[in-house]
Structures are given as C-alpha cells and as structure tokens.
CSV table of C-alpha atoms in Angstrom, one decimal:
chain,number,residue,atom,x,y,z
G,1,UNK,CA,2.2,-22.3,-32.4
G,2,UNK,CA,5.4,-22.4,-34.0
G,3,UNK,CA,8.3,-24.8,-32.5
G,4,UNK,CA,11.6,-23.9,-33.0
G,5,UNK,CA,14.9,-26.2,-32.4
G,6,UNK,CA,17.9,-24.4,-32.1
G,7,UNK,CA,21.1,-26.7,-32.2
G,8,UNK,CA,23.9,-26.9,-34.6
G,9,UNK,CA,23.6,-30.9,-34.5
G,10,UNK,CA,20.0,-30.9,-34.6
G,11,UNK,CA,19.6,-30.9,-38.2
G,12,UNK,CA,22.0,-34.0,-38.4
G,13,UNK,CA,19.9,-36.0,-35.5
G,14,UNK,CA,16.8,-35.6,-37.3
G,15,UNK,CA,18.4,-37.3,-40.4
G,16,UNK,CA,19.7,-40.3,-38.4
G,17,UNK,CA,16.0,-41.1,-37.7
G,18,UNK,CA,15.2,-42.4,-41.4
G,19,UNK,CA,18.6,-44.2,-42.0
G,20,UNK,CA,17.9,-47.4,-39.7
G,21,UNK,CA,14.5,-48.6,-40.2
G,22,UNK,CA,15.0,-52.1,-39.4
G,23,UNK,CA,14.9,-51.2,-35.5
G,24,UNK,CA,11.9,-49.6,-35.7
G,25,UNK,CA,8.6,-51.4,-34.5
G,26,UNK,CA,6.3,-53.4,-37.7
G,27,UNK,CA,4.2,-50.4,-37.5
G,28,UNK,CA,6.9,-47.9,-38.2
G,29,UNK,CA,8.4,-50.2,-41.0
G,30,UNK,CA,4.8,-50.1,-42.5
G,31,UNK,CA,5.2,-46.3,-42.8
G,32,UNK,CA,8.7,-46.7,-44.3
G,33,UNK,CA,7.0,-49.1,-47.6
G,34,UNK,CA,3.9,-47.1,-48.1
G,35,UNK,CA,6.4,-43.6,-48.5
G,36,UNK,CA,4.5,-42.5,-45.2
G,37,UNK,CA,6.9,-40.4,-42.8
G,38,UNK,CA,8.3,-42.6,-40.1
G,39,UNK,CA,7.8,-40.2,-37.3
G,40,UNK,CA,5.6,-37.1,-36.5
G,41,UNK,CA,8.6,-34.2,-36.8
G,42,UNK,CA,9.1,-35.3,-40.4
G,43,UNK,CA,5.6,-34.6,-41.0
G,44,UNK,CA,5.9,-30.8,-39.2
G,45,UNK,CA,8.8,-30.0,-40.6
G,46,UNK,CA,8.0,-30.1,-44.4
G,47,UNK,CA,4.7,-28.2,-43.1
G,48,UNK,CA,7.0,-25.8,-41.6
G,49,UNK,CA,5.1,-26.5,-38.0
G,50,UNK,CA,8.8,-27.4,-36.4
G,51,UNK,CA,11.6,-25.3,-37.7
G,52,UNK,CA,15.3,-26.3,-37.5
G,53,UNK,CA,18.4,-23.3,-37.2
G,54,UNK,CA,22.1,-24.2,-36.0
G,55,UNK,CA,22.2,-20.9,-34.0
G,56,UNK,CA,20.1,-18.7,-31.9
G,57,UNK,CA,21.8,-15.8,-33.8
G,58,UNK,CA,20.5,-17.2,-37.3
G,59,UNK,CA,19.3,-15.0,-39.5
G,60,UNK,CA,16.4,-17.0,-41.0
G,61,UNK,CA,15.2,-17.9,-37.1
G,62,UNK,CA,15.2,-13.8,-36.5
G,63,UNK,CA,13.2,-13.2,-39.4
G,64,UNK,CA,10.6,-16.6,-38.5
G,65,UNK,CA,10.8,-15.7,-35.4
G,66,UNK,CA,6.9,-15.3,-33.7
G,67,UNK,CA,5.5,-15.6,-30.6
G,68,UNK,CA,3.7,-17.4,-28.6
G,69,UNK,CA,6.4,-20.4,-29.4
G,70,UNK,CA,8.1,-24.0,-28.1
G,71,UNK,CA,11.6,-24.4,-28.5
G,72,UNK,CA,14.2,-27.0,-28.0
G,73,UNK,CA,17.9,-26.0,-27.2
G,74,UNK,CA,20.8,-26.8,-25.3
G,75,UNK,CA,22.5,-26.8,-22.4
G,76,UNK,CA,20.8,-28.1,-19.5
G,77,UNK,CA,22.9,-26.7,-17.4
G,78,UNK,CA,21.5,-23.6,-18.7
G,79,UNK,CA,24.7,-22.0,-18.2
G,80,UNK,CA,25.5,-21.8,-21.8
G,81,UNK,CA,24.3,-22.3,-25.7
G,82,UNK,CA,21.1,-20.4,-26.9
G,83,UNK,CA,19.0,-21.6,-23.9
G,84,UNK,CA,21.0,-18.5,-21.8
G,85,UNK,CA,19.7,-15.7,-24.1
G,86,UNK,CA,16.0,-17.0,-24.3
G,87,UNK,CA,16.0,-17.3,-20.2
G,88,UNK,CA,17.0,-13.7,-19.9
G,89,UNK,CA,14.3,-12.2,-22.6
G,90,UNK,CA,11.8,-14.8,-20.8
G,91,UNK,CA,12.4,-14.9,-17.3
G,92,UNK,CA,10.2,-12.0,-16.5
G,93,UNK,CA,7.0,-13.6,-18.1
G,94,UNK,CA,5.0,-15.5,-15.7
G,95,UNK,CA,2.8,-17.0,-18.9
G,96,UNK,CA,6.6,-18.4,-20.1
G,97,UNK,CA,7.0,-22.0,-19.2
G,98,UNK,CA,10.7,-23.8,-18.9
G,99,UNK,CA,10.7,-27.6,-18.5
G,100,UNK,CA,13.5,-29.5,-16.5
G,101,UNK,CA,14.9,-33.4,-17.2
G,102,UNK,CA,13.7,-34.7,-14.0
G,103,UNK,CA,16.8,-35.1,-11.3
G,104,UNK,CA,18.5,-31.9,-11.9
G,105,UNK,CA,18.8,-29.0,-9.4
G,106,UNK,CA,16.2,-26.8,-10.8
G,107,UNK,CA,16.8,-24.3,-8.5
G,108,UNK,CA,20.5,-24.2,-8.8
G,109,UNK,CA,20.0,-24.5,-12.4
G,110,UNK,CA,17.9,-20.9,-12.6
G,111,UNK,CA,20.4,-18.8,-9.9
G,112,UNK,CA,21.6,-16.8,-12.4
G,113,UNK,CA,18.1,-15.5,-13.4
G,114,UNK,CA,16.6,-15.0,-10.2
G,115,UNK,CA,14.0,-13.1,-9.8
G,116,UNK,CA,12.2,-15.2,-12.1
G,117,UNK,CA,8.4,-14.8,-12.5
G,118,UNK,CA,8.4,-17.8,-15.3
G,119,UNK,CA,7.2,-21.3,-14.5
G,120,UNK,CA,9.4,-23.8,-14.0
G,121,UNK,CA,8.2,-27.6,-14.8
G,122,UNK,CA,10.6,-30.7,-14.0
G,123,UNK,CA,9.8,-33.5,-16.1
G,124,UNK,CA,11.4,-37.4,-16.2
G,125,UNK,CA,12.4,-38.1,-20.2
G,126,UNK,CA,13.2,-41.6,-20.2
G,127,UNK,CA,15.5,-43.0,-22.7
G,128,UNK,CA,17.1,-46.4,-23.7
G,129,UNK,CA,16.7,-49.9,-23.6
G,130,UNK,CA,16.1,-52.6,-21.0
G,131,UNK,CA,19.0,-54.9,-20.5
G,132,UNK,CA,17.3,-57.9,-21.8
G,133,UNK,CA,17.8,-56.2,-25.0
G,134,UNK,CA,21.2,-55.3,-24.7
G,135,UNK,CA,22.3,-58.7,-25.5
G,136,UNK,CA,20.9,-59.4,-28.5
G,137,UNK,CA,21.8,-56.1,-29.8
G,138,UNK,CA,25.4,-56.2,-29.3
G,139,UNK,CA,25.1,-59.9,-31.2
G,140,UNK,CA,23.8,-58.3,-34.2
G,141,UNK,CA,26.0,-54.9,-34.4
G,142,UNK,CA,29.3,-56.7,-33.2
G,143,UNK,CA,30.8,-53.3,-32.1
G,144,UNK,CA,35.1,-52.9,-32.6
G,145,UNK,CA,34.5,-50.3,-29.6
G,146,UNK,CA,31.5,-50.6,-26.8
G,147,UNK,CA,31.8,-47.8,-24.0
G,148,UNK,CA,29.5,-49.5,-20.7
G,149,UNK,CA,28.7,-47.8,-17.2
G,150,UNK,CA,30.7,-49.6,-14.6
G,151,UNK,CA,27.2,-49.7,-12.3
G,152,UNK,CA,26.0,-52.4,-14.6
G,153,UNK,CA,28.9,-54.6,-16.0
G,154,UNK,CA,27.6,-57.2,-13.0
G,155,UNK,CA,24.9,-57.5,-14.3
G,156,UNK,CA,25.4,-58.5,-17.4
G,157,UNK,CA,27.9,-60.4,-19.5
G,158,UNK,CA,29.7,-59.1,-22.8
G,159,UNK,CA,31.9,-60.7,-25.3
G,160,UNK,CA,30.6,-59.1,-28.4
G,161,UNK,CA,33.0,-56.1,-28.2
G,162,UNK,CA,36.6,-56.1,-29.4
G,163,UNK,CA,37.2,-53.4,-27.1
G,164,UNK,CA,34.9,-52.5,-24.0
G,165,UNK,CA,35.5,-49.8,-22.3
G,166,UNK,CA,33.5,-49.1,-18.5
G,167,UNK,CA,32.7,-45.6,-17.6
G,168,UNK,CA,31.2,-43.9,-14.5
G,169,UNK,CA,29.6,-40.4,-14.1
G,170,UNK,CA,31.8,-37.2,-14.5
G,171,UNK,CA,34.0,-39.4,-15.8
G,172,UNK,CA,35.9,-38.3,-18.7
G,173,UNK,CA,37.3,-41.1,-21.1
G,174,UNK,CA,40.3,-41.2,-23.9
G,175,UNK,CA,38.8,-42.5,-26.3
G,176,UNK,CA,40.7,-44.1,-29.3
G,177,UNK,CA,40.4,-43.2,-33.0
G,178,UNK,CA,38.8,-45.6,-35.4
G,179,UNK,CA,40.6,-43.7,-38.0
G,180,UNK,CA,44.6,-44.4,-39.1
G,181,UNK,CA,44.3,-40.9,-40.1
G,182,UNK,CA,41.7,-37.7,-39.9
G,183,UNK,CA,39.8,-36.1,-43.2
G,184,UNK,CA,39.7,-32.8,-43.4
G,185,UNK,CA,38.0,-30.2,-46.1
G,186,UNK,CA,40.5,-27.7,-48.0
G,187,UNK,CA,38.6,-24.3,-49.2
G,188,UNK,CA,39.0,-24.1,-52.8
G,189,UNK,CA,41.3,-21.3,-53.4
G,190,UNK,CA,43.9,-23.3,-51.2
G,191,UNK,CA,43.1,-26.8,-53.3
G,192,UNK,CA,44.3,-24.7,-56.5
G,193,UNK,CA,47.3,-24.0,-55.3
G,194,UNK,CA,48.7,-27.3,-54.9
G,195,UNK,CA,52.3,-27.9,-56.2
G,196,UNK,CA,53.1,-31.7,-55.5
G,197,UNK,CA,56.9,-33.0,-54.6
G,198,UNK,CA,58.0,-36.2,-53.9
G,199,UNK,CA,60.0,-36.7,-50.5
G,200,UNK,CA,61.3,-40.0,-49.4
G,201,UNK,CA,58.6,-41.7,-52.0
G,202,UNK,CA,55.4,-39.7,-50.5
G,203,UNK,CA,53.7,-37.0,-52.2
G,204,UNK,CA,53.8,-33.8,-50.2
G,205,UNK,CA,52.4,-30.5,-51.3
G,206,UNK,CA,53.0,-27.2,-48.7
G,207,UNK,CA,50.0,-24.8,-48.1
G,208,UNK,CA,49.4,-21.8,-46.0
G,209,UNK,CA,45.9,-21.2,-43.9
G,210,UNK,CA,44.2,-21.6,-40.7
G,211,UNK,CA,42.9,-24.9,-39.7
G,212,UNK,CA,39.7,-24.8,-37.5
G,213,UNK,CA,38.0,-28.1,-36.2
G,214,UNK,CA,34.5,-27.4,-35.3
G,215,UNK,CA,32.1,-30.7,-34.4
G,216,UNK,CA,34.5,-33.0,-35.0
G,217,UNK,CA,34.8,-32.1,-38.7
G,218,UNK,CA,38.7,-30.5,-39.2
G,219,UNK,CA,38.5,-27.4,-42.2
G,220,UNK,CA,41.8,-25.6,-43.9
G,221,UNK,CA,40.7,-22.0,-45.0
G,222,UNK,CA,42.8,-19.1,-46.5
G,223,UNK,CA,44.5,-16.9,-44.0
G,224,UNK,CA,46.4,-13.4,-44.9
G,225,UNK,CA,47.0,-13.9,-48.2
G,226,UNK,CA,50.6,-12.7,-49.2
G,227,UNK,CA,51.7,-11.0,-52.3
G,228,UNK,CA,53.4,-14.1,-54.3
G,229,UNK,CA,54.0,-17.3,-52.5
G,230,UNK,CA,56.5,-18.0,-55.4
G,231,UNK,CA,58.6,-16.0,-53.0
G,232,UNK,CA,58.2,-17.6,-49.7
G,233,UNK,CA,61.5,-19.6,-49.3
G,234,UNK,CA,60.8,-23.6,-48.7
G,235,UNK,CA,60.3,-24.5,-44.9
G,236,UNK,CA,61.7,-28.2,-45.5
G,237,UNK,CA,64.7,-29.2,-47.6
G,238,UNK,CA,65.4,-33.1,-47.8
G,239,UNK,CA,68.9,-34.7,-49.5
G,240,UNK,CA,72.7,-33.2,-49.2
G,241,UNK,CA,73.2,-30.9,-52.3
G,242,UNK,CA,75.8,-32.1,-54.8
G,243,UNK,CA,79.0,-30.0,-54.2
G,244,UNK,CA,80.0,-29.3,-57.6
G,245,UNK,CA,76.8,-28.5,-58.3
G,246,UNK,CA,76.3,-26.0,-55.9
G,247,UNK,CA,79.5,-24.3,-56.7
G,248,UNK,CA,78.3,-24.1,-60.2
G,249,UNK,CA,75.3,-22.2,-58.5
G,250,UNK,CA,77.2,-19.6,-56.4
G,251,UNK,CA,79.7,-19.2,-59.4
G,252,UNK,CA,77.0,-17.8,-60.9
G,253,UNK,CA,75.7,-15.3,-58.1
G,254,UNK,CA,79.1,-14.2,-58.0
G,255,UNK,CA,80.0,-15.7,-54.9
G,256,UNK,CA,83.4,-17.8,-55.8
G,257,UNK,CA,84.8,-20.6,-53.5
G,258,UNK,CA,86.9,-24.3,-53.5
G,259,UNK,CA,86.2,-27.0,-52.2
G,260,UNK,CA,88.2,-27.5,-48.9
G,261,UNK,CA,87.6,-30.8,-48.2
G,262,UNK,CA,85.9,-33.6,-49.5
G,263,UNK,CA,85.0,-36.8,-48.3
G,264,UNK,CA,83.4,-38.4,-51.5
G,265,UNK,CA,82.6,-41.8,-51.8
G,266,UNK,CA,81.9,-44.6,-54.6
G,267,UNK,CA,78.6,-45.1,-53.4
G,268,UNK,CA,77.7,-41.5,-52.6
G,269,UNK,CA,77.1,-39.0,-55.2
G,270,UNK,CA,75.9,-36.1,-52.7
G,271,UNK,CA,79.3,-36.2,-50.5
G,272,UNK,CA,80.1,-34.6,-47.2
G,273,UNK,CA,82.6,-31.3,-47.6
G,274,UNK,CA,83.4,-28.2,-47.0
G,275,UNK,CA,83.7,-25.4,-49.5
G,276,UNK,CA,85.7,-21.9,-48.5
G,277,UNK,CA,83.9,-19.0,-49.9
G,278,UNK,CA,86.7,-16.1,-50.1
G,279,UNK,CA,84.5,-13.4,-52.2
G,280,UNK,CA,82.7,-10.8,-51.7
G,281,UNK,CA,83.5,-12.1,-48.1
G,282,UNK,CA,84.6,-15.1,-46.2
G,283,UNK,CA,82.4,-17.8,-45.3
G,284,UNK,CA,82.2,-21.5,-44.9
G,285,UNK,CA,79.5,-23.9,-46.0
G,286,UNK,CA,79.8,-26.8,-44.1
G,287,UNK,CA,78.0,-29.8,-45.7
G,288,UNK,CA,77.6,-33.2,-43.8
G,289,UNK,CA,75.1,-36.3,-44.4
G,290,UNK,CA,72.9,-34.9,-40.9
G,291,UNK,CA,72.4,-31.0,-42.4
G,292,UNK,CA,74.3,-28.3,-44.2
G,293,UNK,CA,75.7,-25.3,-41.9
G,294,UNK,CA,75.9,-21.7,-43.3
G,295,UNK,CA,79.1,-19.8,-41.6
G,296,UNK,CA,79.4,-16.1,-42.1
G,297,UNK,CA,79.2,-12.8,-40.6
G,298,UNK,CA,77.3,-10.9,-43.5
G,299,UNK,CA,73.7,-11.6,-43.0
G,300,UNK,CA,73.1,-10.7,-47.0
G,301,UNK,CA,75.8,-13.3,-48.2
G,302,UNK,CA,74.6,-15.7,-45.8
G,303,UNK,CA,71.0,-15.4,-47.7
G,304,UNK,CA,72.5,-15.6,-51.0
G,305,UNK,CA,74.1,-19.1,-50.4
G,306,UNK,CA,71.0,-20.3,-49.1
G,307,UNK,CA,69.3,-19.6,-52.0
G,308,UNK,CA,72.1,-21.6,-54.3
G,309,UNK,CA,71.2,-24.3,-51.7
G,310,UNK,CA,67.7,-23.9,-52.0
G,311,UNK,CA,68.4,-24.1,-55.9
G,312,UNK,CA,70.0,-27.2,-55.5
G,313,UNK,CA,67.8,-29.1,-52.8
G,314,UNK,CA,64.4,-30.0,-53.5
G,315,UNK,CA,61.9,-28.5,-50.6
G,316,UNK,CA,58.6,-27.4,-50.0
C-alpha cells in the first residue's frame, strides 16, 4: 500500500531530520556512523514505499496515484489544503478511514461533508519534551529569540534567551526579524538587465517585474514585457542640474531661453535659478536645491524639457 504526503513543506521537514544528529538517542547516532538511515521514512522513500508531492494537483502524484492508499496532508481543520478534495472523493466510502489529533471537534470538523459513510478515528499524537529538559536545552542552543506559552513561565525559570517572548492560544504574535534585510531570488532574464548607478554612494540598479513571496521565500519574475525599456523615462532623478548645462541641452532641441535669475554660489556648482523659455512657447523652469518645477501650458514642450533634464540628471 502506497503512502502518499502531500505538503508543499513536506519535502523540506523530512530533510531537517538528518541535519542534527547529535539529539538523537546512541542508538540513532549508531545508524548515522555505519551510513544506516536514521529513521524508517528515509528507508521508504528511496524504496518508493512513501512518496512526497508539494500539491494535491501534482502531476507526478496523478500519474502514481493508486489505490488502496495512506496519506498525510494538511489542514486539520479540514477546511482547506488537499485534505478538502480527498474528503469529498472519500466521504462516501465506508472502507475509507480519516484519523483525528485527539481534542479536536471531530464532528464539527466533518460538517461540511455530512452524510459521511467513512470512518472517522480520533487519535492523541503526542509531541515535545518534558520540562526537565527544557533547561538544559536552552543552555546549550542559547537562543537570541525563545517564543514560551504563558501557562508555563511559573513553572519554570529562563535566562538563556536574549529575547523571550510568552504566548497563549489563538494568539497571534509580531514577531521580529533576525534579518537587517530580506533575500530574495531575481529570474534570470531580469538579473541581465541590470544597469548599475551610483546615488548618494549606494549602488542602485531599476527593474521592472512582479514580486511574489510564497513560504517565506520573496521571488522577482518578469511581468509584461515592453517593447524597449531604453525608452521608459527614469522614475527617480537625484542632484539639481547645472543651468548652463541644461541650457546647452534645450539650445539644442530648439527650445531657446536665459537665465532669469540666478542665485549661484562659491560653494555650489549646481545653483538655484530660473530660466525663461520664450520659444516655440513660453515656459518657466524653476530650479531650486528641494526639486525642479516645469511651467507651461503645452503638454509637448513641457516633455521636451524634461527630457533636457533627464539628460542632464542622473536617474534610474
């Protein structure tokens, strides 16, 4: 009989059990020296007794699917995750079996699939330690962060924690980052694309995609791509643009103008003014140390000096 475990973490949490063998039992660290697999599963799964798929909907579980089978999956609650599809194909089998962790409702756990000819078994899966061995664990790890029911903080001491935080049930916690900043994974087609700029003595590079965070892992993929991004104005300018410079620029789109007023400065080479633009049309470019303001009533005009500016700024 074929057992199945259908979780997108599962595959992950299997791992986990062959990366700490020093808290295993003498018996189990025996297994680890003579190459001997620590724990049944590992055995089953290279026999391909257990198999392991991240979603109900995988297409290697539809085409290994057989039956009579066991399988592990979420939620509980059965309100939701791949245990909601098997109970409706099932529920109508009375030679089907579904087992219960012991202390929740069963029977307001099933509503939703009544009538249900299926057994239904509610079993106690313990878990844990005792807390005589919560002490010397703590000792050893020396956690930054420990999270502790509040039911049991009298009953035991703790010091080994920089930060402890008590919880109850249905509780739900903030919890801090351990991380001054978050990794994420850039599809390649995005990575090549990368056109670095230095603002304010950081490197800064602009790309264009949709960011997805899925299990805690954050991803960048492409989005709609566009016809030439060489195109695509820069979102964020940083500096003032030099004034003669930028006059230099529009002189040569055309666009002529003086420069109204000018409040330059020794120590500033970039200074705050104002230049009059009198053809093809009037307009005003207001430049100050806080931003640069565009004045104009034609729209196309109005896009052409930006584009000096753009010329003369660096942006991304």
């Amino acid at each position: 009989v074929p057992i199945y475990i259908i979780s997108s973490v599962a595959e992950e949490l299997l791992a986990f059990t062959n990366i700490i063998p020093e808290w295993l039992c003498k018996q189990r660290q025996e297994k680890l020296f003579s190459g001997e697999p620590l724990f049944a599963h590992v055995k089953l799964i290279k026999e391909r007794k257990i198999h392991v798929f991240p979603a109900v909907h995988s297409v290697e579980l539809l085409t290994n699917w057989q039956e009579p089978c066991v399988v592990f999956c979420p939620h509980w609650s059965l309100r939701l995750g791949p245990v909601v599809h098997l109970l409706r194909y099932w529920c109508s089998d009375p030679n089907s079996l579904l087992i219960l962790e012991g202390g929740d409702d069963a029977n307001l756990a099933i509503l939703p699939f009544k009538p249900m000819a299926m057994k239904v078994l509610q079993c106690s899966f313990l878990s844990g330690i005792s807390l005589q061995k919560v002490q010397p664990l703590l000792k050893a790890l020396q956690p930054k962060l420990l999270l502790f029911p509040k039911d049991l903080r009298c009953k035991i001491q703790i010091s080994e924690a920089n930060t402890i935080i008590h919880y109850s049930e249905n509780e739900t916690l903030c919890m801090p980052s351990s991380k001054e900043s978050t990794e994420i994974d850039i599809a390649t087609d995005l990575a090549s694309q990368f056109h670095w700029k230095t603002l304010k003595q950081e490197t800064v590079t602009r790309l264009d995609g949709e960011l997805f965070m899925d299990q805690g892992k954050h991803r960048l993929l492409s989005g709609f791509r566009q016809a030439d991004s060489k195109q695509h104005r820069p979102l964020l300018h940083w500096g003032s643009p030099d004034l003669k410079r930028l006059l230099t620029e529009l002189s040569k789109m055309g666009i002529t103008g003086t420069l109204k007023k000018n409040m330059d400065s020794a120590e500033s080479k970039n200074a705050a003014g104002i230049i009059d633009i009198d053809d093809p049309e009037k307009a005003l470019i207001d430049v100050r140390e806080t931003g640069t303001v565009i004045i104009t009533a034609d729209e196309n005009l109005a896009s052409r000096i930006f584009k000096a500016i753009d010329i003369v700024l660096d942006g991304i």
